[in-house]
Structure formats: C-alpha cells, structure tokens
mmCIF file of C-alpha atoms in Angstrom:
data_model
loop_
_atom_site.group_PDB
_atom_site.id
_atom_site.type_symbol
_atom_site.label_atom_id
_atom_site.label_comp_id
_atom_site.label_asym_id
_atom_site.label_seq_id
_atom_site.Cartn_x
_atom_site.Cartn_y
_atom_site.Cartn_z
ATOM 1 C CA MET A 1 -58.356 -5.843 -25.749
ATOM 2 C CA THR A 2 -60.385 -3.968 -23.142
ATOM 3 C CA THR A 3 -64.084 -4.763 -23.113
ATOM 4 C CA THR A 4 -66.309 -1.683 -22.855
ATOM 5 C CA ILE A 5 -69.501 -2.013 -20.846
ATOM 6 C CA ALA A 6 -71.743 1.019 -20.428
ATOM 7 C CA ARG A 7 -71.578 2.347 -16.876
ATOM 8 C CA PRO A 8 -73.935 4.878 -15.378
ATOM 9 C CA ASN A 9 -72.977 8.480 -14.750
ATOM 10 C CA GLN A 10 -73.426 9.141 -11.044
ATOM 11 C CA THR A 11 -74.147 12.864 -11.693
ATOM 12 C CA GLN A 12 -77.390 12.049 -13.527
ATOM 13 C CA ASP A 13 -80.792 12.898 -12.096
ATOM 14 C CA PHE A 14 -83.152 10.246 -10.759
ATOM 15 C CA GLY A 15 -85.111 9.852 -13.987
ATOM 16 C CA SER A 16 -81.994 9.344 -16.081
ATOM 17 C CA LEU A 17 -80.529 6.841 -13.630
ATOM 18 C CA LEU A 18 -83.797 4.907 -13.505
ATOM 19 C CA ARG A 19 -84.052 4.813 -17.291
ATOM 20 C CA GLY A 20 -80.431 3.640 -17.494
ATOM 21 C CA TRP A 21 -81.094 0.730 -15.143
ATOM 22 C CA ARG A 22 -84.260 -0.161 -17.043
ATOM 23 C CA ASP A 23 -82.351 -0.195 -20.327
ATOM 24 C CA ARG A 24 -79.592 -2.374 -18.851
ATOM 25 C CA ARG A 25 -82.147 -4.866 -17.596
ATOM 26 C CA LYS A 26 -83.762 -4.793 -21.060
ATOM 27 C CA TYR A 27 -87.173 -3.803 -19.696
ATOM 28 C CA SER A 28 -89.639 -1.678 -21.604
ATOM 29 C CA GLN A 29 -91.563 0.865 -19.576
ATOM 30 C CA LEU A 30 -94.587 -1.415 -19.768
ATOM 31 C CA ASN A 31 -92.602 -4.465 -18.588
ATOM 32 C CA LEU A 32 -91.186 -2.579 -15.617
ATOM 33 C CA ALA A 33 -94.543 -1.066 -14.737
ATOM 34 C CA LEU A 34 -96.123 -4.522 -14.651
ATOM 35 C CA GLU A 35 -93.230 -6.018 -12.684
ATOM 36 C CA ALA A 36 -93.256 -3.226 -10.102
ATOM 37 C CA GLY A 37 -97.019 -2.874 -9.898
ATOM 38 C CA VAL A 38 -97.159 0.785 -10.954
ATOM 39 C CA SER A 39 -98.811 2.531 -13.874
ATOM 40 C CA GLN A 40 -96.813 2.989 -17.061
ATOM 41 C CA ARG A 41 -97.917 6.639 -17.142
ATOM 42 C CA HIS A 42 -96.484 7.311 -13.681
ATOM 43 C CA LEU A 43 -93.239 5.526 -14.597
ATOM 44 C CA SER A 44 -92.955 7.690 -17.712
ATOM 45 C CA PHE A 45 -93.441 10.817 -15.599
ATOM 46 C CA LEU A 46 -90.723 9.657 -13.165
ATOM 47 C CA GLU A 47 -88.218 9.124 -15.957
ATOM 48 C CA SER A 48 -88.991 12.455 -17.600
ATOM 49 C CA GLY A 49 -88.874 14.376 -14.325
ATOM 50 C CA ARG A 50 -92.516 15.427 -14.508
ATOM 51 C CA ALA A 51 -93.149 13.532 -11.255
ATOM 52 C CA GLN A 52 -90.975 13.065 -8.172
ATOM 53 C CA PRO A 53 -90.668 9.601 -6.599
ATOM 54 C CA SER A 54 -91.450 8.735 -3.013
ATOM 55 C CA ARG A 55 -88.906 6.773 -1.000
ATOM 56 C CA GLY A 56 -91.136 3.710 -1.169
ATOM 57 C CA MET A 57 -91.533 4.009 -4.934
ATOM 58 C CA ILE A 58 -87.744 4.132 -5.420
ATOM 59 C CA LEU A 59 -87.245 0.967 -3.392
ATOM 60 C CA GLN A 60 -90.149 -0.716 -5.160
ATOM 61 C CA LEU A 61 -88.708 0.000 -8.611
ATOM 62 C CA ALA A 62 -85.172 -0.912 -7.506
ATOM 63 C CA ASP A 63 -86.401 -4.266 -6.251
ATOM 64 C CA ALA A 64 -88.180 -4.958 -9.530
ATOM 65 C CA LEU A 65 -84.979 -4.134 -11.430
ATOM 66 C CA ASP A 66 -82.812 -6.189 -9.033
ATOM 67 C CA ILE A 67 -80.507 -3.221 -8.506
ATOM 68 C CA PRO A 68 -77.610 -3.842 -6.071
ATOM 69 C CA LEU A 69 -78.136 -2.365 -2.600
ATOM 70 C CA ARG A 70 -75.267 0.095 -3.056
ATOM 71 C CA ASP A 71 -76.953 1.529 -6.136
ATOM 72 C CA ARG A 72 -80.348 1.660 -4.442
ATOM 73 C CA ASN A 73 -78.728 4.053 -1.992
ATOM 74 C CA ALA A 74 -77.467 6.106 -4.948
ATOM 75 C CA LEU A 75 -80.984 6.349 -6.383
ATOM 76 C CA LEU A 76 -82.308 7.463 -3.018
ATOM 77 C CA HIS A 77 -79.533 10.038 -2.714
ATOM 78 C CA VAL A 78 -80.156 11.743 -6.070
ATOM 79 C CA ALA A 79 -83.864 11.901 -5.207
ATOM 80 C CA GLY A 80 -83.079 13.635 -1.912
ATOM 81 C CA PHE A 81 -83.540 10.737 0.518
ATOM 82 C CA ALA A 82 -81.251 9.201 3.119
ATOM 83 C CA PRO A 83 -79.680 5.832 2.293
ATOM 84 C CA ALA A 84 -81.637 2.716 3.231
ATOM 85 C CA PHE A 85 -78.779 0.233 3.504
ATOM 86 C CA GLN A 86 -75.610 0.282 5.592
ATOM 87 C CA GLN A 87 -72.212 -1.141 4.650
ATOM 88 C CA ARG A 88 -70.690 -2.650 7.769
ATOM 89 C CA SER A 89 -67.338 -4.383 8.038
ATOM 90 C CA LEU A 90 -67.264 -8.065 8.894
ATOM 91 C CA ASP A 91 -65.799 -7.133 12.275
ATOM 92 C CA ASN A 92 -68.749 -4.900 13.160
ATOM 93 C CA GLU A 93 -70.680 -6.289 16.132
ATOM 94 C CA ASP A 94 -73.893 -6.156 14.089
ATOM 95 C CA MET A 95 -72.274 -8.627 11.673
ATOM 96 C CA ALA A 96 -71.399 -11.192 14.358
ATOM 97 C CA ALA A 97 -74.053 -13.689 13.232
ATOM 98 C CA VAL A 98 -72.988 -13.283 9.610
ATOM 99 C CA LYS A 99 -69.319 -13.881 10.425
ATOM 100 C CA LYS A 100 -70.195 -16.866 12.629
ATOM 101 C CA ALA A 101 -72.195 -18.431 9.801
ATOM 102 C CA LEU A 102 -69.236 -18.004 7.455
ATOM 103 C CA GLU A 103 -66.839 -19.538 9.969
ATOM 104 C CA MET A 104 -69.172 -22.510 10.452
ATOM 105 C CA THR A 105 -69.464 -23.013 6.690
ATOM 106 C CA LEU A 106 -65.700 -22.981 6.240
ATOM 107 C CA ALA A 107 -65.090 -25.361 9.150
ATOM 108 C CA HIS A 108 -67.779 -27.819 8.107
ATOM 109 C CA HIS A 109 -66.331 -28.079 4.612
ATOM 110 C CA GLU A 110 -62.992 -29.486 5.790
ATOM 111 C CA PRO A 111 -61.007 -31.300 4.469
ATOM 112 C CA TYR A 112 -61.931 -29.584 1.193
ATOM 113 C CA PRO A 113 -61.060 -25.963 0.359
ATOM 114 C CA ALA A 114 -63.558 -23.168 0.964
ATOM 115 C CA ILE A 115 -63.125 -19.404 0.748
ATOM 116 C CA VAL A 116 -65.182 -16.282 1.401
ATOM 117 C CA MET A 117 -64.823 -13.513 -1.196
ATOM 118 C CA ASN A 118 -66.056 -9.982 -1.606
ATOM 119 C CA SER A 119 -67.838 -8.725 -4.712
ATOM 120 C CA HIS A 120 -64.621 -8.368 -6.697
ATOM 121 C CA TRP A 121 -63.094 -11.736 -5.785
ATOM 122 C CA GLY A 122 -60.878 -10.643 -2.915
ATOM 123 C CA ILE A 123 -60.418 -13.478 -0.417
ATOM 124 C CA LEU A 124 -61.590 -12.386 3.042
ATOM 125 C CA MET A 125 -61.651 -15.734 4.844
ATOM 126 C CA GLN A 126 -60.526 -19.283 4.094
ATOM 127 C CA ASN A 127 -60.440 -22.633 5.821
ATOM 128 C CA GLN A 128 -57.330 -24.654 6.627
ATOM 129 C CA ALA A 129 -57.782 -26.846 3.541
ATOM 130 C CA ALA A 130 -57.689 -23.761 1.298
ATOM 131 C CA MET A 131 -54.547 -22.499 3.033
ATOM 132 C CA ASN A 132 -52.904 -25.908 2.644
ATOM 133 C CA PHE A 133 -53.867 -26.084 -1.032
ATOM 134 C CA ILE A 134 -52.567 -22.588 -1.841
ATOM 135 C CA GLY A 135 -49.437 -23.480 0.112
ATOM 136 C CA LEU A 136 -48.625 -26.117 -2.502
ATOM 137 C CA LEU A 137 -47.728 -23.231 -4.820
ATOM 138 C CA GLY A 138 -45.029 -21.995 -2.446
ATOM 139 C CA ASP A 139 -44.670 -19.726 0.536
ATOM 140 C CA SER A 140 -48.010 -17.978 0.944
ATOM 141 C CA GLU A 141 -46.720 -14.463 1.650
ATOM 142 C CA THR A 142 -44.243 -14.583 -1.244
ATOM 143 C CA LEU A 143 -46.870 -16.013 -3.571
ATOM 144 C CA TRP A 144 -49.420 -13.294 -2.841
ATOM 145 C CA ARG A 145 -46.820 -10.547 -3.303
ATOM 146 C CA GLN A 146 -46.089 -11.964 -6.751
ATOM 147 C CA VAL A 147 -49.619 -12.558 -8.014
ATOM 148 C CA ASP A 148 -51.389 -9.626 -6.339
ATOM 149 C CA PRO A 149 -49.137 -6.763 -5.222
ATOM 150 C CA SER A 150 -52.261 -4.746 -4.345
ATOM 151 C CA GLY A 151 -52.592 -6.804 -1.162
ATOM 152 C CA SER A 152 -56.233 -7.736 -1.835
ATOM 153 C CA ARG A 153 -55.446 -11.455 -2.228
ATOM 154 C CA ASN A 154 -57.651 -11.670 -5.273
ATOM 155 C CA ALA A 155 -58.731 -15.167 -6.273
ATOM 156 C CA MET A 156 -58.879 -14.300 -9.974
ATOM 157 C CA ARG A 157 -55.347 -12.945 -9.957
ATOM 158 C CA LEU A 158 -54.196 -16.113 -8.199
ATOM 159 C CA ILE A 159 -55.812 -18.257 -10.900
ATOM 160 C CA PHE A 160 -54.691 -16.225 -13.928
ATOM 161 C CA HIS A 161 -51.125 -15.328 -12.894
ATOM 162 C CA GLU A 162 -48.257 -17.341 -14.360
ATOM 163 C CA GLN A 163 -46.715 -17.507 -10.875
ATOM 164 C CA GLY A 164 -50.035 -18.702 -9.481
ATOM 165 C CA MET A 165 -52.319 -21.521 -10.555
ATOM 166 C CA GLN A 166 -52.419 -20.929 -14.304
ATOM 167 C CA PRO A 167 -49.505 -23.239 -15.290
ATOM 168 C CA TYR A 168 -50.999 -26.119 -13.291
ATOM 169 C CA ILE A 169 -54.502 -25.976 -14.804
ATOM 170 C CA GLN A 170 -54.580 -28.579 -17.545
ATOM 171 C CA ASN A 171 -57.874 -27.453 -19.109
ATOM 172 C CA TRP A 172 -56.842 -23.817 -18.993
ATOM 173 C CA ASP A 173 -58.713 -22.671 -22.103
ATOM 174 C CA GLN A 174 -62.031 -23.972 -20.805
ATOM 175 C CA VAL A 175 -61.508 -22.624 -17.287
ATOM 176 C CA ALA A 176 -60.327 -19.182 -18.451
ATOM 177 C CA THR A 177 -63.213 -18.900 -20.912
ATOM 178 C CA PHE A 178 -65.774 -19.844 -18.280
ATOM 179 C CA LEU A 179 -64.399 -17.471 -15.635
ATOM 180 C CA LEU A 180 -64.113 -14.503 -17.998
ATOM 181 C CA SER A 181 -67.620 -15.087 -19.318
ATOM 182 C CA ARG A 182 -68.943 -15.170 -15.763
ATOM 183 C CA MET A 183 -67.086 -11.973 -14.879
ATOM 184 C CA GLN A 184 -68.439 -10.259 -17.964
ATOM 185 C CA LYS A 185 -71.983 -11.047 -16.805
ATOM 186 C CA GLU A 186 -71.169 -9.774 -13.301
ATOM 187 C CA VAL A 187 -69.879 -6.468 -14.672
ATOM 188 C CA ALA A 188 -72.973 -6.080 -16.834
ATOM 189 C CA ALA A 189 -75.228 -6.817 -13.850
ATOM 190 C CA ASP A 190 -73.418 -4.318 -11.575
ATOM 191 C CA PRO A 191 -72.095 -1.611 -13.913
ATOM 192 C CA THR A 192 -71.214 0.906 -11.166
ATOM 193 C CA HIS A 193 -68.800 -1.511 -9.475
ATOM 194 C CA GLU A 194 -65.546 0.124 -10.560
ATOM 195 C CA ALA A 195 -63.210 -2.369 -8.844
ATOM 196 C CA LEU A 196 -64.902 -5.328 -10.546
ATOM 197 C CA ALA A 197 -64.848 -3.614 -13.934
ATOM 198 C CA ALA A 198 -61.168 -2.733 -13.541
ATOM 199 C CA LEU A 199 -60.323 -6.326 -12.612
ATOM 200 C CA PHE A 200 -62.197 -7.629 -15.642
ATOM 201 C CA ASP A 201 -60.350 -5.204 -17.946
ATOM 202 C CA GLU A 202 -57.052 -6.273 -16.362
ATOM 203 C CA LEU A 203 -57.732 -9.970 -16.921
ATOM 204 C CA CYS A 204 -58.793 -9.338 -20.514
ATOM 205 C CA GLU A 205 -55.217 -8.140 -21.140
ATOM 206 C CA HIS A 206 -53.733 -11.378 -19.796
ATOM 207 C CA PRO A 207 -51.210 -12.843 -22.284
ATOM 208 C CA ASN A 208 -52.331 -16.469 -21.905
ATOM 209 C CA LEU A 209 -56.015 -16.123 -22.755
ATOM 210 C CA PRO A 210 -57.579 -18.372 -25.378
ATOM 211 C CA ALA A 211 -58.044 -16.308 -28.524
ATOM 212 C CA ASP A 212 -61.706 -17.236 -28.905
ATOM 213 C CA TRP A 213 -62.839 -17.007 -25.275
ATOM 214 C CA ARG A 214 -65.757 -14.765 -26.258
ATOM 215 C CA ASN A 215 -67.160 -17.487 -28.503
ATOM 216 C CA GLN A 216 -67.332 -20.521 -26.251
ATOM 217 C CA THR A 217 -68.432 -23.677 -28.051
ATOM 218 C CA TRP A 218 -68.512 -27.350 -27.186
ATOM 219 C CA ASN A 219 -67.633 -29.957 -29.793
ATOM 220 C CA ASN A 220 -69.833 -32.450 -28.005
ATOM 221 C CA MET A 221 -72.565 -32.311 -25.386
ATOM 222 C CA PRO A 222 -71.062 -30.429 -22.416
ATOM 223 C CA PRO A 223 -70.681 -32.195 -19.064
ATOM 224 C CA PRO A 224 -73.074 -31.446 -16.186
ATOM 225 C CA ILE A 225 -70.473 -29.199 -14.579
ATOM 226 C CA LEU A 226 -67.067 -27.826 -15.547
ATOM 227 C CA THR A 227 -64.236 -29.282 -13.509
ATOM 228 C CA MET A 228 -60.838 -27.719 -12.975
ATOM 229 C CA GLU A 229 -58.139 -30.245 -13.879
ATOM 230 C CA ILE A 230 -54.959 -29.530 -11.931
ATOM 231 C CA ALA A 231 -51.586 -31.248 -12.149
ATOM 232 C CA PHE A 232 -49.047 -30.788 -9.354
ATOM 233 C CA TYR A 233 -46.042 -32.762 -10.547
ATOM 234 C CA GLU A 234 -47.215 -36.407 -10.252
ATOM 235 C CA THR A 235 -50.540 -35.524 -8.656
ATOM 236 C CA ARG A 236 -53.624 -34.943 -10.797
ATOM 237 C CA LEU A 237 -56.706 -33.378 -9.256
ATOM 238 C CA ASN A 238 -60.220 -32.845 -10.571
ATOM 239 C CA MET A 239 -62.330 -30.298 -8.727
ATOM 240 C CA PHE A 240 -65.469 -28.263 -9.139
ATOM 241 C CA SER A 241 -66.957 -25.537 -6.998
ATOM 242 C CA MET A 242 -70.265 -24.246 -5.707
ATOM 243 C CA LEU A 243 -71.042 -20.606 -4.974
ATOM 244 C CA SER A 244 -73.402 -19.542 -2.200
ATOM 245 C CA SER A 245 -74.545 -16.254 -0.711
ATOM 246 C CA PHE A 246 -76.920 -14.869 1.889
ATOM 247 C CA GLY A 247 -80.474 -14.974 0.595
ATOM 248 C CA THR A 248 -81.870 -12.353 2.983
ATOM 249 C CA ALA A 249 -79.046 -9.820 3.126
ATOM 250 C CA LEU A 250 -80.020 -6.222 3.936
ATOM 251 C CA ASP A 251 -76.476 -4.932 4.408
ATOM 252 C CA ILE A 252 -74.297 -4.019 1.420
ATOM 253 C CA THR A 253 -71.353 -6.080 2.653
ATOM 254 C CA ALA A 254 -73.482 -9.114 3.504
ATOM 255 C CA ALA A 255 -75.236 -8.910 0.128
ATOM 256 C CA THR A 256 -71.944 -9.034 -1.771
ATOM 257 C CA LEU A 257 -70.226 -11.846 0.148
ATOM 258 C CA CYS A 258 -69.756 -15.078 -1.753
ATOM 259 C CA VAL A 259 -68.682 -18.466 -0.385
ATOM 260 C CA GLU A 260 -66.950 -20.760 -2.860
ATOM 261 C CA THR A 261 -66.723 -24.369 -1.725
ATOM 262 C CA PHE A 262 -64.608 -26.814 -3.705
ATOM 263 C CA PHE A 263 -65.472 -30.478 -4.141
ATOM 264 C CA PRO A 264 -63.503 -33.464 -5.424
ATOM 265 C CA ALA A 265 -64.725 -34.844 -8.749
ATOM 266 C CA ASP A 266 -63.085 -38.256 -8.332
ATOM 267 C CA ASP A 267 -61.782 -40.649 -5.684
ATOM 268 C CA GLU A 268 -58.148 -39.683 -6.236
ATOM 269 C CA THR A 269 -58.879 -36.046 -5.433
ATOM 270 C CA THR A 270 -60.868 -37.076 -2.373
ATOM 271 C CA GLU A 271 -57.937 -39.110 -1.099
ATOM 272 C CA PHE A 272 -55.510 -36.278 -1.839
ATOM 273 C CA PHE A 273 -57.366 -33.787 0.342
ATOM 274 C CA ASN A 274 -57.788 -36.340 3.104
ATOM 275 C CA ARG A 275 -54.020 -36.823 3.143
ATOM 276 C CA LEU A 276 -53.359 -33.086 2.923
ATOM 277 C CA SER A 277 -55.417 -32.490 6.064
ATOM 278 C CA GLN A 278 -53.361 -34.900 8.184
#
C-alpha cells in the first residue's frame, strides 16, 4: 500500500510555501517567531501576503525551520530573489576538498565496507571492502542490472531485492521495519524530494515486507543498536552501521551526501573481513 505524505505545491506563493513548511515542522506562528527572532505579527503578514520578505528574512526563517538547501532556493525564487546555494557535481573543481575527504574516509575504513550515497540512497563511491562484500552476491554488473535496472545503484534496492541481500538477512523483519521507518521520516522531513518519495512508495509495495512494519514493537528491552545478521552459506556475519555527513555544507550536493560505514559486531565478522581483504 502506498503511503501518502503531503508534498508542497511548487506553484504556491511565498506565504503559502512558508506556512506549509511551518505546518510540516509542527510550529505555531509564535514558536517560529521565537525560534527565528522575528515578531509574530510580521510573520503573520508574510504568510498572508500583506508583507514581502527580504532575502535575509527568507534565509533566517528557512534556517529556523531546517529547510533543505534546495528548498531554500525555491523560497527565494518565488519571492523574486536569485538562489543562494549551488548544486555542483562531485567532479567539479570546487568540490575537490569534499571528494578528497570522502576518499580518505573510505580508505581509512578498510578492511570494513564503507559507501557514499546521495540523498535517495544511490551509491556514488565505495571502498574496496564494499566492492568485495557486494561481490559475494555474484558478478557486480549482472547483480546491479537485476536489482536496479535504473542504473542508479541504489543501496535500498540492493537490500530489498530478492536477487540482492534480502534472502541472506536473517533478521529481515527487524531490518526492513527499521529501514522503512527511517525512510518515512526522511520523506516527511524533505517532502519536495520526488526521487526519495518515489523510492519509498516503491519499497512499500515490496512483497516480502513484514505485515506490521508500521507498528514496530520490542518484546524485551531493545539492544543499544540494531545489527544486520547475514548468512552466506556457512558464514554468519553481524554488522551495524554509522551514518555521517558534512556539518558545514553550503552546497546542495555536499549537504545531501551521506557516508555509511559498516562495523563488525563480533570477532567472527572482524576475522571475515580481514580475510576478505587479503
């Protein structure tokens, strides 16, 4: 069943867009006014169209609402201002330091897998350990054609596809529930991200989802962190991951990059990856 999440209409005026973001963030006018350091009366006038925002006011309110950089540009545009944030490719010379930092992160995490993803889980970079690990599923090119014919090499499609990792994940119900719940929050936080929303709707139609994934419960006290339990024939692995991002990003691409580093949860998994790297 497709999950419907309200998404803003890009043809709206500034006041309507601002009010929509405020509603999504569950802020009253007073709460937002206090957070942004503006008067509630002026905020009311901005939303009603009785007052026009300055460029600085738009950015001030967008920061208070934690609006993604891409959508801050949209707010500026409807108010008649030029965009404030660029969206460069990773190969752009201005992004050299960013790309170098990613390469260093991936290299330093060997012999354990690490990947760099965009905002809708497409894998952009990976270290040798990640390539070796994915290679356990079969020939890489053939595998990706099967699990993601779009060519985006999407990590979620790799995990959820029956020709990908799904059959090997022993605690599938827990992992699928956790990942879908996280994606649902991401879609709610960035409702104009059409590719992310489409991916979430696609995964919600997956035939092997736990029936009650929307109502996650733990019979006992949950562990400190959810591990992914994987069985490759006679080999059993226990892994968990950590997500990291750039804390001072002022470029749309840099702001949406995510590094996922995987760690062994037991000695056997540690030994496995040490052997795999040799």
